[in-house]
Each structure stands twice: as C-alpha cells, then as structure tokens.
CSV table of C-alpha atoms and ligand atoms in Angstrom, one decimal:
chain,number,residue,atom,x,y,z
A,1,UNK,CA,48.0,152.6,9.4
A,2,UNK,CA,44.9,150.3,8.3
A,3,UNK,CA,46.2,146.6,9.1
A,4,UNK,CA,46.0,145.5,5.6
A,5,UNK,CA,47.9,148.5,4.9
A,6,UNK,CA,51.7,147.2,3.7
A,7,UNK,CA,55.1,149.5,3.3
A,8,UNK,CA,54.4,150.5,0.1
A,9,UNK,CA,50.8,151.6,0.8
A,10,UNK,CA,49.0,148.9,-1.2
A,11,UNK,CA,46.0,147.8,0.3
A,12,UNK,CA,45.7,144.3,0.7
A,13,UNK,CA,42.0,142.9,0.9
A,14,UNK,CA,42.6,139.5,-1.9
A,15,UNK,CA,43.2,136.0,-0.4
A,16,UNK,CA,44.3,133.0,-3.3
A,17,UNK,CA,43.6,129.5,-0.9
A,18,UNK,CA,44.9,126.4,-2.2
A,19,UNK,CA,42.4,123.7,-1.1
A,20,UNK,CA,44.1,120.7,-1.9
A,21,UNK,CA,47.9,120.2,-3.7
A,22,UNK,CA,46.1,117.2,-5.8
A,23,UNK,CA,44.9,117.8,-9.5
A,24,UNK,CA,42.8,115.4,-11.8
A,25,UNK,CA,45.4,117.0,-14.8
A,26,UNK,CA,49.1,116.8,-15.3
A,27,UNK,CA,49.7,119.4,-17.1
A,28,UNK,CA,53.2,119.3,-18.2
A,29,UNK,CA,54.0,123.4,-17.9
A,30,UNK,CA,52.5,123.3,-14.2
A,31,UNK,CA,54.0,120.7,-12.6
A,32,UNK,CA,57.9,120.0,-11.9
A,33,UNK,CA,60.0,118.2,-14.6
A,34,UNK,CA,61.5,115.2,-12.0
A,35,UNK,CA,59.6,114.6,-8.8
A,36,UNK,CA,56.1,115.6,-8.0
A,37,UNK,CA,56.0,115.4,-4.1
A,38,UNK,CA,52.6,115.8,-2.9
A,39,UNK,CA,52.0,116.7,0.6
A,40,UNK,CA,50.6,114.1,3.4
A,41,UNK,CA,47.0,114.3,3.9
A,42,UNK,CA,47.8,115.6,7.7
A,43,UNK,CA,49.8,118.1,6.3
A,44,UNK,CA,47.0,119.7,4.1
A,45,UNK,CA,44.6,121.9,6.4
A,46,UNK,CA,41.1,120.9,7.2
A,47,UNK,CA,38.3,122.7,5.9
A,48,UNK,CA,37.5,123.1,9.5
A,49,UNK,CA,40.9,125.4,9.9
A,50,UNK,CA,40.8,126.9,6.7
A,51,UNK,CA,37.7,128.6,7.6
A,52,UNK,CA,39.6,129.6,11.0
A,53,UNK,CA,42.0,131.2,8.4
A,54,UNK,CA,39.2,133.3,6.3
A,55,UNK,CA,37.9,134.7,9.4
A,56,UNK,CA,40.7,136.1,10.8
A,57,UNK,CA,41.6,137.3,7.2
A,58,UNK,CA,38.3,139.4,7.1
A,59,UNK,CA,39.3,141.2,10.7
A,60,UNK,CA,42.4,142.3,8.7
A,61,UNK,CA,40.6,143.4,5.8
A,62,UNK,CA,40.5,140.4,3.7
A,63,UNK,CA,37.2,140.9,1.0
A,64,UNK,CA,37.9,138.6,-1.7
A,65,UNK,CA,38.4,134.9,-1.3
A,66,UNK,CA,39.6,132.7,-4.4
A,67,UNK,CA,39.5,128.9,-3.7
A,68,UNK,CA,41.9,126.8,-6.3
A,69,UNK,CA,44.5,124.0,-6.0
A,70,UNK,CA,45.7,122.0,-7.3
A,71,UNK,CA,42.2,121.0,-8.2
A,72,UNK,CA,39.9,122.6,-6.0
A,73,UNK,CA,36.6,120.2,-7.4
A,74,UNK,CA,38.6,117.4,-6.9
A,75,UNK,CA,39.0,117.5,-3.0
A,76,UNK,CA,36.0,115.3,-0.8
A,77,UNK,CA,33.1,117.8,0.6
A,78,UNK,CA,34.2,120.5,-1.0
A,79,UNK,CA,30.8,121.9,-1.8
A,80,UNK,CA,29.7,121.9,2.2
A,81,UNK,CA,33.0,123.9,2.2
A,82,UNK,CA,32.4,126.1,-0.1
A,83,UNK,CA,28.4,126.9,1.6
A,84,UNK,CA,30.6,127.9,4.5
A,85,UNK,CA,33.0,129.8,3.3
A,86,UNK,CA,30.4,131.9,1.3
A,87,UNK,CA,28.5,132.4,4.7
A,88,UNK,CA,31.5,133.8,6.6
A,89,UNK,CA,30.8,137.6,7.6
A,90,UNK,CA,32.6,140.5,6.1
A,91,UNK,CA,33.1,138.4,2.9
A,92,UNK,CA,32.0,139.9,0.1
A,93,UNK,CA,33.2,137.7,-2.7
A,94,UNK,CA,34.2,133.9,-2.9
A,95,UNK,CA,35.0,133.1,-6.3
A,96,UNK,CA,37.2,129.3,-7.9
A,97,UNK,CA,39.8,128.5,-10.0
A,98,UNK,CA,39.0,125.4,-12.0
A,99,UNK,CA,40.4,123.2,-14.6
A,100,UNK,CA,36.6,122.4,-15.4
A,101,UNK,CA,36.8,119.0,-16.0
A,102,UNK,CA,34.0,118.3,-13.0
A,103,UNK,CA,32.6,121.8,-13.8
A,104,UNK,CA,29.3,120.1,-15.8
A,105,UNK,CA,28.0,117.8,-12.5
A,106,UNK,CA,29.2,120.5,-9.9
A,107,UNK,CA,28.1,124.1,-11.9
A,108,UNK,CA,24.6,124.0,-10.2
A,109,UNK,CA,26.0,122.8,-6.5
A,110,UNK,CA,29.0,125.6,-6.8
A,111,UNK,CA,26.2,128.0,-7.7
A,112,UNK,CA,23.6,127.2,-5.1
A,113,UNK,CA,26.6,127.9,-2.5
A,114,UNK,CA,27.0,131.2,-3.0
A,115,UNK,CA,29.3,131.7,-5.7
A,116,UNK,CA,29.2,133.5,-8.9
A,117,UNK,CA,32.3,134.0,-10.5
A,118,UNK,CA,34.2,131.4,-12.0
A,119,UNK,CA,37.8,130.9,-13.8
A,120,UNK,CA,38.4,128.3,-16.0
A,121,UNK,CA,41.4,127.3,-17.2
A,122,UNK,CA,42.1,126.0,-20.7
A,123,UNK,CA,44.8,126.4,-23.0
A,124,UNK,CA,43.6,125.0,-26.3
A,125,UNK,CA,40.8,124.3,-28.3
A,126,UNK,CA,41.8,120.8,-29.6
A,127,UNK,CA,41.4,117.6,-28.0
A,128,UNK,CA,44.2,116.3,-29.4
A,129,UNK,CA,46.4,119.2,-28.0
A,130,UNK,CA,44.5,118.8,-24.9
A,131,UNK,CA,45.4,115.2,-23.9
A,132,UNK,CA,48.7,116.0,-24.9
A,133,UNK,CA,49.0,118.8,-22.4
A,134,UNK,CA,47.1,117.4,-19.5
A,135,UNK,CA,47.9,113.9,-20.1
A,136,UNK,CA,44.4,113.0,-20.0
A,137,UNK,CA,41.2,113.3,-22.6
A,138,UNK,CA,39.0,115.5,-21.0
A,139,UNK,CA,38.4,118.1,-23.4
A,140,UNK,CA,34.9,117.3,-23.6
A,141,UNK,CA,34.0,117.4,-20.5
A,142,UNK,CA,35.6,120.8,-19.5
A,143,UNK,CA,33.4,122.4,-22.8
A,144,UNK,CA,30.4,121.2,-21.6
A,145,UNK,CA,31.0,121.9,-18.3
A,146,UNK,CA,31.9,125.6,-19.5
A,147,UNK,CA,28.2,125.8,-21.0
A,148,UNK,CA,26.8,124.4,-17.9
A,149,UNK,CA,27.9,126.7,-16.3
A,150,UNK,CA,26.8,129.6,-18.8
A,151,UNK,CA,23.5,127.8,-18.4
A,152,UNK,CA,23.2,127.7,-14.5
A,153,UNK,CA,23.7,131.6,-14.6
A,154,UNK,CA,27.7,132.3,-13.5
A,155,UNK,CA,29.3,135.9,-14.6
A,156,UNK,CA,31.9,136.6,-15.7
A,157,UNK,CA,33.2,133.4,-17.0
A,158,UNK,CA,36.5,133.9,-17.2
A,159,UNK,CA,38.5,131.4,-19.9
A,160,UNK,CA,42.3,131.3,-18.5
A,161,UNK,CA,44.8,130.4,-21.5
A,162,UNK,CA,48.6,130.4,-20.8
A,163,UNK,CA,50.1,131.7,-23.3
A,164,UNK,CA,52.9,129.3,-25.1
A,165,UNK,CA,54.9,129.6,-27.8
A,166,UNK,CA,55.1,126.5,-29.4
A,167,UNK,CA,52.2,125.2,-28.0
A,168,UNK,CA,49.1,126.9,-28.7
A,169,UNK,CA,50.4,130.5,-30.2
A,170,UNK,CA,48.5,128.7,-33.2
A,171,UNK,CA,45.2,129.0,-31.5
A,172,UNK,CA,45.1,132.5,-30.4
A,173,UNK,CA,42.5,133.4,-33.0
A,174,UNK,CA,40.4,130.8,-32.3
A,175,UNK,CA,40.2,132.0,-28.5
A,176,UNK,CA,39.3,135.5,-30.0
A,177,UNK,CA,36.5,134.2,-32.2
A,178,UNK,CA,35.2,132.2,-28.9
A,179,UNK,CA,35.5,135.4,-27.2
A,180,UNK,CA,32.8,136.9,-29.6
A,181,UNK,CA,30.5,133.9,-30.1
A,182,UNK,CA,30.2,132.9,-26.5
A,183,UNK,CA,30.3,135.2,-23.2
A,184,UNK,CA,33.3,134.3,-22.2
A,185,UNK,CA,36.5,136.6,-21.0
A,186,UNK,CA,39.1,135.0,-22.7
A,187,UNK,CA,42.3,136.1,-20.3
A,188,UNK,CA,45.7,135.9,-22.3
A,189,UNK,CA,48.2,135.0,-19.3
A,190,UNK,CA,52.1,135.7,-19.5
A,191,UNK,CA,53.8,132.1,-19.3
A,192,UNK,CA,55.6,132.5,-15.7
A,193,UNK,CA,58.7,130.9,-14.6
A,194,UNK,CA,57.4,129.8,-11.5
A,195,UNK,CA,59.7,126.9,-9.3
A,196,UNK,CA,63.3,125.7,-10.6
A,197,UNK,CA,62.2,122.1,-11.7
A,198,UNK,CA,60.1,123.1,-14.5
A,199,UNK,CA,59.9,123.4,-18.4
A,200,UNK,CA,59.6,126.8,-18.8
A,201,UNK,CA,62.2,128.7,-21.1
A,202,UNK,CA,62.5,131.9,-22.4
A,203,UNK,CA,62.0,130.8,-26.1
A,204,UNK,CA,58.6,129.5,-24.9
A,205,UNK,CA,57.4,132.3,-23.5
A,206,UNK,CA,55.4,135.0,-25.3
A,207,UNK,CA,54.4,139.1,-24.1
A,208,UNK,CA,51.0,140.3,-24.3
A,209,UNK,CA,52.0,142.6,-27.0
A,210,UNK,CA,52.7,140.3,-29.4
A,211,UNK,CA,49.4,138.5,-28.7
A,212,UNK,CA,47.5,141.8,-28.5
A,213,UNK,CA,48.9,142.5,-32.3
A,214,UNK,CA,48.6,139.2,-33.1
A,215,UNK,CA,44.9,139.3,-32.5
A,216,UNK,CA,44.6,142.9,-34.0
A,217,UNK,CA,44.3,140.8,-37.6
A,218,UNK,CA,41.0,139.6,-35.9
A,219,UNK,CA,39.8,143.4,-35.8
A,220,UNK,CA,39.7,146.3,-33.9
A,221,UNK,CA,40.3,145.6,-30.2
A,222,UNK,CA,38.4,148.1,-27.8
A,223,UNK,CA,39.8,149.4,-24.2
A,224,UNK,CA,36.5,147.9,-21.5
A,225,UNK,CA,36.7,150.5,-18.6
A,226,UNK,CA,38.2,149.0,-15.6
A,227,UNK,CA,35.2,148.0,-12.7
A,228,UNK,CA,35.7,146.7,-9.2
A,229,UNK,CA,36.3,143.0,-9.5
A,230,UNK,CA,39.0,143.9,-12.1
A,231,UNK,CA,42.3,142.2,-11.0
A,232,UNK,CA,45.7,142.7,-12.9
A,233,UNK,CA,44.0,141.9,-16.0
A,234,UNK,CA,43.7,144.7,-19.3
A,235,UNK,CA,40.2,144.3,-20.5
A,236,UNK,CA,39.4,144.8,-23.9
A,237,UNK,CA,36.4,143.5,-26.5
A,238,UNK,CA,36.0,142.9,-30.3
A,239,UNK,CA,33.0,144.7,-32.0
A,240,UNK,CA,29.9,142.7,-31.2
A,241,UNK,CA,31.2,140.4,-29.0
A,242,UNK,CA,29.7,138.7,-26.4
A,243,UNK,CA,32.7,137.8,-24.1
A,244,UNK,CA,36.0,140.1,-24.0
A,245,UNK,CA,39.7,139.7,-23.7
A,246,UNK,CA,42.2,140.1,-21.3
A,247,UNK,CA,45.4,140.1,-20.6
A,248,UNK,CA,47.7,139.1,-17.4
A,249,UNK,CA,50.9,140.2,-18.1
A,250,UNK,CA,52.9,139.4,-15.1
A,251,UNK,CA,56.3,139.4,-16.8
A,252,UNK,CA,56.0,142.4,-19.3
A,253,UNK,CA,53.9,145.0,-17.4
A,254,UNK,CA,54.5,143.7,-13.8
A,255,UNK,CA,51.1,145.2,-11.8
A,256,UNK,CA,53.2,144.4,-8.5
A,257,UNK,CA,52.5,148.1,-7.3
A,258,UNK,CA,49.3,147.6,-7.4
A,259,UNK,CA,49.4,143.8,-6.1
A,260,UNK,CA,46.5,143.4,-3.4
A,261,UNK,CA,46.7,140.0,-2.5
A,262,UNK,CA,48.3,137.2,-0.5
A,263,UNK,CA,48.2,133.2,-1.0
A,264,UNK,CA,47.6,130.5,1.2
A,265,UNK,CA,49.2,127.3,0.1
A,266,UNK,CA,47.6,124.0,1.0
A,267,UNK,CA,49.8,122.9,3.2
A,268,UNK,CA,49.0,126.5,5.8
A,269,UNK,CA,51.6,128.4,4.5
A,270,UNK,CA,51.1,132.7,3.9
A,271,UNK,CA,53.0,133.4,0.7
A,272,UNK,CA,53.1,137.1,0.4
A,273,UNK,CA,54.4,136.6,-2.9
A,274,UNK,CA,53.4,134.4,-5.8
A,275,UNK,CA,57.3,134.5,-7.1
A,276,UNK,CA,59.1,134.5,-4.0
A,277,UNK,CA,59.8,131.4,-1.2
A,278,UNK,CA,59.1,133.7,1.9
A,279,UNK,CA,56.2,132.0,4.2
A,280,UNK,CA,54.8,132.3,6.9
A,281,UNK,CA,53.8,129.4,8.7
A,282,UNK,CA,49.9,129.3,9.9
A,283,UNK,CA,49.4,125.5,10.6
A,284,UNK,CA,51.7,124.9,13.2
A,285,UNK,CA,49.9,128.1,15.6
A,286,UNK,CA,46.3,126.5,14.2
A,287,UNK,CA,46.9,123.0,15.4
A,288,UNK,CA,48.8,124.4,18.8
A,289,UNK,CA,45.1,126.3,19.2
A,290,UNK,CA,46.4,130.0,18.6
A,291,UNK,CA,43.2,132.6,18.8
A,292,UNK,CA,42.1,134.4,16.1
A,293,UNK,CA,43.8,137.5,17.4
A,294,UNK,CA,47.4,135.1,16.9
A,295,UNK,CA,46.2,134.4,13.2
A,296,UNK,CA,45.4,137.9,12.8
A,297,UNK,CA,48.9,138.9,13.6
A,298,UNK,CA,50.6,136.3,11.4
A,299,UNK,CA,48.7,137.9,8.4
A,300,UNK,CA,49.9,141.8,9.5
A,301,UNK,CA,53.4,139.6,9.3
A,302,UNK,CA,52.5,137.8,5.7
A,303,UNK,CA,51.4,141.7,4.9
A,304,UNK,CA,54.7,143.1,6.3
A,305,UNK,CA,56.6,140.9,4.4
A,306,UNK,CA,55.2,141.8,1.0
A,307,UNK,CA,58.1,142.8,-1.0
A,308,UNK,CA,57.8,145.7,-3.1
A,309,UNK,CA,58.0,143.6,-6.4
A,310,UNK,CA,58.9,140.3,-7.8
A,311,UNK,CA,62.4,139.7,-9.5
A,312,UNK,CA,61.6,136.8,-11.9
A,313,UNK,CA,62.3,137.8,-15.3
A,314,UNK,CA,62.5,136.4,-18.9
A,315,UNK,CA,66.3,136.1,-18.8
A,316,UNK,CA,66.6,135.6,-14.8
A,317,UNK,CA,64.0,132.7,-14.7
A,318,UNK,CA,62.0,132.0,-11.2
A,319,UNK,CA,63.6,133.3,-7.7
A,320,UNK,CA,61.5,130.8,-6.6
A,321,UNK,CA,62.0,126.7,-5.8
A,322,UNK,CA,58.3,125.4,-5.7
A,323,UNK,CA,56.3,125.0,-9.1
A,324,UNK,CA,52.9,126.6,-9.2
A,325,UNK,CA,51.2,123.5,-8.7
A,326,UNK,CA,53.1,123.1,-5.3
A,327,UNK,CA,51.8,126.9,-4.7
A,328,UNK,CA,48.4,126.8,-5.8
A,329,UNK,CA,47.5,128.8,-9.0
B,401,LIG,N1,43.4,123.4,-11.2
B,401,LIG,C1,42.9,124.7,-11.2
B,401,LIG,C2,43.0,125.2,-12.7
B,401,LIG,O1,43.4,124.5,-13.6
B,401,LIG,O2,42.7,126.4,-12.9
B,401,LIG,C3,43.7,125.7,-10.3
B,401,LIG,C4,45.1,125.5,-10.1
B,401,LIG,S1,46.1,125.9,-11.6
B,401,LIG,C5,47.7,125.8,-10.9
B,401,LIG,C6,45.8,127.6,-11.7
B,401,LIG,C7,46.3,128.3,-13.0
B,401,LIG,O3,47.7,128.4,-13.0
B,401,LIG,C8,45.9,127.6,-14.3
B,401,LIG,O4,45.2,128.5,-15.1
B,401,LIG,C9,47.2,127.2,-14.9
B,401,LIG,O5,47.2,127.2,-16.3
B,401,LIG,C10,48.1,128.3,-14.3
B,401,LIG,N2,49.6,128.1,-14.4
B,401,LIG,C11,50.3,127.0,-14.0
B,401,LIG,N3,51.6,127.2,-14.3
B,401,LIG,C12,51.7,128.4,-14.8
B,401,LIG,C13,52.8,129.2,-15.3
B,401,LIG,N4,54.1,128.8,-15.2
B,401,LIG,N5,52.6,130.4,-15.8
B,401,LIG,C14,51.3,130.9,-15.8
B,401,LIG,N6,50.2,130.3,-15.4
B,401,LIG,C15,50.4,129.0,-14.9
C-alpha cells in the first residue's frame, strides 16, 4: 500500500499547518469562552523545522500545503517563509488561510512568493457587525485588502463565511449578490462545534440546505463541475456571475470518506482529525534531531490513525477539548 494510503483507502496528499496560535481578531465563535492559553514562543515551531516537516510530508505523498493560524500574516518573516515553502520539491500547491486584515500591504509579497490561491475569511458585510464579532474595526481594511488582492492577480478567491444563525443568517443574500458582482467564491461553512469551551449551540447553528433554499430566492443556483483543487466544498454559480458559491457542510453531509488531509498544529502536533484530540507528537523527535526518515514515519502513524469519521454532531456537540483557534483553522 502507497504510504499515504490509510485503512479506509483514502488517499492522503493535503497538509493544514498552523503557523502561529496568535491572531490580530478575537472572534468570539473561534476562540474559547473562559481562558485563552496561548502557547510559549519555544513551544511554537520554527519556520526552520516547519519546513523539516513539509519535506518529509512530500516523501509520503503530501501535494497540497495550506498555511493558516491563528493568523498566519501576523507571525514575523513570514513572507521569507512562505518563498521557501513554495520552493520545496514535490510541492505542487501552497495556498493561505487569512482573516485579510494585512491582506492589502502583503497581497503583492504573498504573490511574488509563489502563491496563488487564497482564503479569506469573513462573516459579514457590516462594519458594525464586524467589530462586534472580531472585537476590532477592521472591516475596511480586510475589503480592500480583498480587492488588492483581485488586483495583484490571485484565483480563486475564496470568501469563507460561517454560517450563524443569529448572527449574520441576515446577510446571506448579500454574500450571494457579492458572489455575482465580484469574482469571488463565496463558501457557506457549517458552524462546527469544535473544543468544549466555546459558544457554539445547536440553535445557532444552520445546514447548508437551508442556506442553499434560502438563496434559491436570489435565483436559479447552477451545479459548477467539480475540478482538481476542489476540496469538500459543493460548487455552484448564479446566472452571470462572476464569483460562485459553495458550501462546506461538515455537519450535514460529512465528506469524511473522502477526507484527504491531516493538520499540523502550531505547537508540532499531527492531528489526523480536525474533530478528534488524537496527536501525534512531531516537536519533541525534531528538536531531539530525528531524520527525515523518523518524520516520515510519524506521518504513516498520523495517517494510521485517521479514523474513519468524525462523531461531532448537532445534538452530541464537539468530541473534542481544544477550540479551533487552539487547532488552527
Ligand atoms: N486567521 C485565519 C482566518 O481567519 O482565516 C486562519 C485561522 S481561522 C481559525 C480559520 C477559519 O476557521 C476561519 O474561516 C474561521 O471563521 C473558521 N472557524 C473558526 N471556528 C469555527 C467553527 N466553530 N466552525 C466553523 N468554522 C470555524
């Protein structure tokens, strides 16, 4: 069997890396309710052994590398990073995960190092609601640094919204007309109950049917054929438009049969599963020198370990103790 081959035959070629646990937002449905303990600096790997990390990933069969946080622009030098990372061989794609709000002064850098897909994440269209969710005023800056980066030439842009009843189920039309004006892919993502210390609640949380009929009063929503960077999302576009829509529906249509991916948290841990606690500890073998043939084998053990699907649930909650900011989105 292929070494990126797990027991239930899914092929496993997709690498999440959390760069940094810090975040420039506080966004109240990410981070726990009581205590937000960040890691120690020493505890977070260097780039230096993150890039140890990638390279033994590709000799498994790693192909895709997504850099997030936390707040992945937020963390010092991570443009010369980011150059690197985009050189390492057998990679063929090294996209990030941003809240945006540095996105307008770092599009062109993040761009001349190699990458050209980028995911931003915002869940409203109103400044207002936008302070009152991150707990700062940065709307602004994340819209223009969305058409910086339309103007310095990334594609897709993808436009993340978490989907919250309560909270911005009064937008979701808006998103669909931004969809159509702009060429963004608007993703629709099922509100997750990720980590035990955190506001989500059943009530709150919304399937991606009800948003997909919800939208239908826009007009008629068309099926986009899947292509090969497609992750979990269902791709679909209104007549015209320039962007599309998705939708990540983790809770209603789990795609864990298909799931092709493992996480590495910032603090060097292999989480073979977003929802569940198992780990597998990379930083202590990197900083007691393992080879790369040692970090090769702890990823056939992340693989191994890949459960055949998650358990969380709307009326079970997480399985899980760490919130996603802890994890790394
Ligand atoms: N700071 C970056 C950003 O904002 O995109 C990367 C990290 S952030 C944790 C990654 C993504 O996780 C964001 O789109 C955020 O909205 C999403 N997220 C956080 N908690 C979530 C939850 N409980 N369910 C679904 N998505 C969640």
């Amino acid at each position: 069997m292929a070494p990126n081959v797990d027991q239930y035959s899914r092929r496993i070629t997709y690498l999440r890396i959390s760069v940094t646990d810090r975040c420039n937002l506080r966004c109240t449905y990410c981070l726990p309710v009581k205590d937000l303990k960040l890691l120690d600096h020493a505890d977070i790997l260097s780039y230096e052994e993150i890039l140890k990390v990638i390279q033994a990933a590709t000799h498994v069969g790693i192909r895709k590398v997504r850099l997030t946080g936390g707040e992945p622009l937020v963390r010092r030098n991570f443009i010369d990073f980011l150059t690197s990372a985009c050189r390492v061989p057998n990679l063929e794609d090294v996209s990030i995960t941003t809240n945006g709000v540095l996105l307008k002064e770092r599009a062109q850098e993040i761009f001349g190092a190699g990458v050209r897909r980028i995911n931003v994440s915002l869940d409203t269209l109103n400044p207002t609601k936008y302070a009152r969710i991150t707990g700062r005023e940065s709307f602004q800056d994340v819209w223009e640094g969305l058409q910086e980066a339309e103007a310095v030439g990334f594609s897709p842009i993808k436009v993340n919204v978490v989907a919250i009843r309560g909270l911005n189920d009064d937008e979701f039309l808006k998103f669909a007309e931004l969809s159509v004006r702009r060429p963004y892919y608007v993703r629709f993502i099922e509100y997750m109950p990720i980590g035990h210390d955190t506001q989500w609640k059943p009530e709150k949380y919304i399937s991606s049917d009800e948003i997909r009929s919800g939208l239908e009063s826009y007009g008629p929503l068309h099926k986009v054929a899947p292509s090969a960077h497609d992750g979990p999302a269902r791709r679909y576009r209104f007549e015209s438009a320039r962007g599309e829509i998705g939708f990540i529906s983790a809770l209603s249509r789990h795609f864990c049969h298909s799931c092709n991916r493992l996480r590495l948290t910032a603090g060097g841990k292999l989480r073979p599963c977003l929802f569940a606690d198992d780990e597998v500890d990379v930083k202590t073998p990197l900083r007691d020198g393992c080879s790369q043939e040692d970090l090769k084998r702890l990823f056939q053990e992340a693989i191994a370990r890949k459960p055949m699907e998650h358990h969380a649930g709307i009326a079970e909650g997480a399985e899980c103790l760490r919130s996603m900011s802890a994890i790394g989105g």
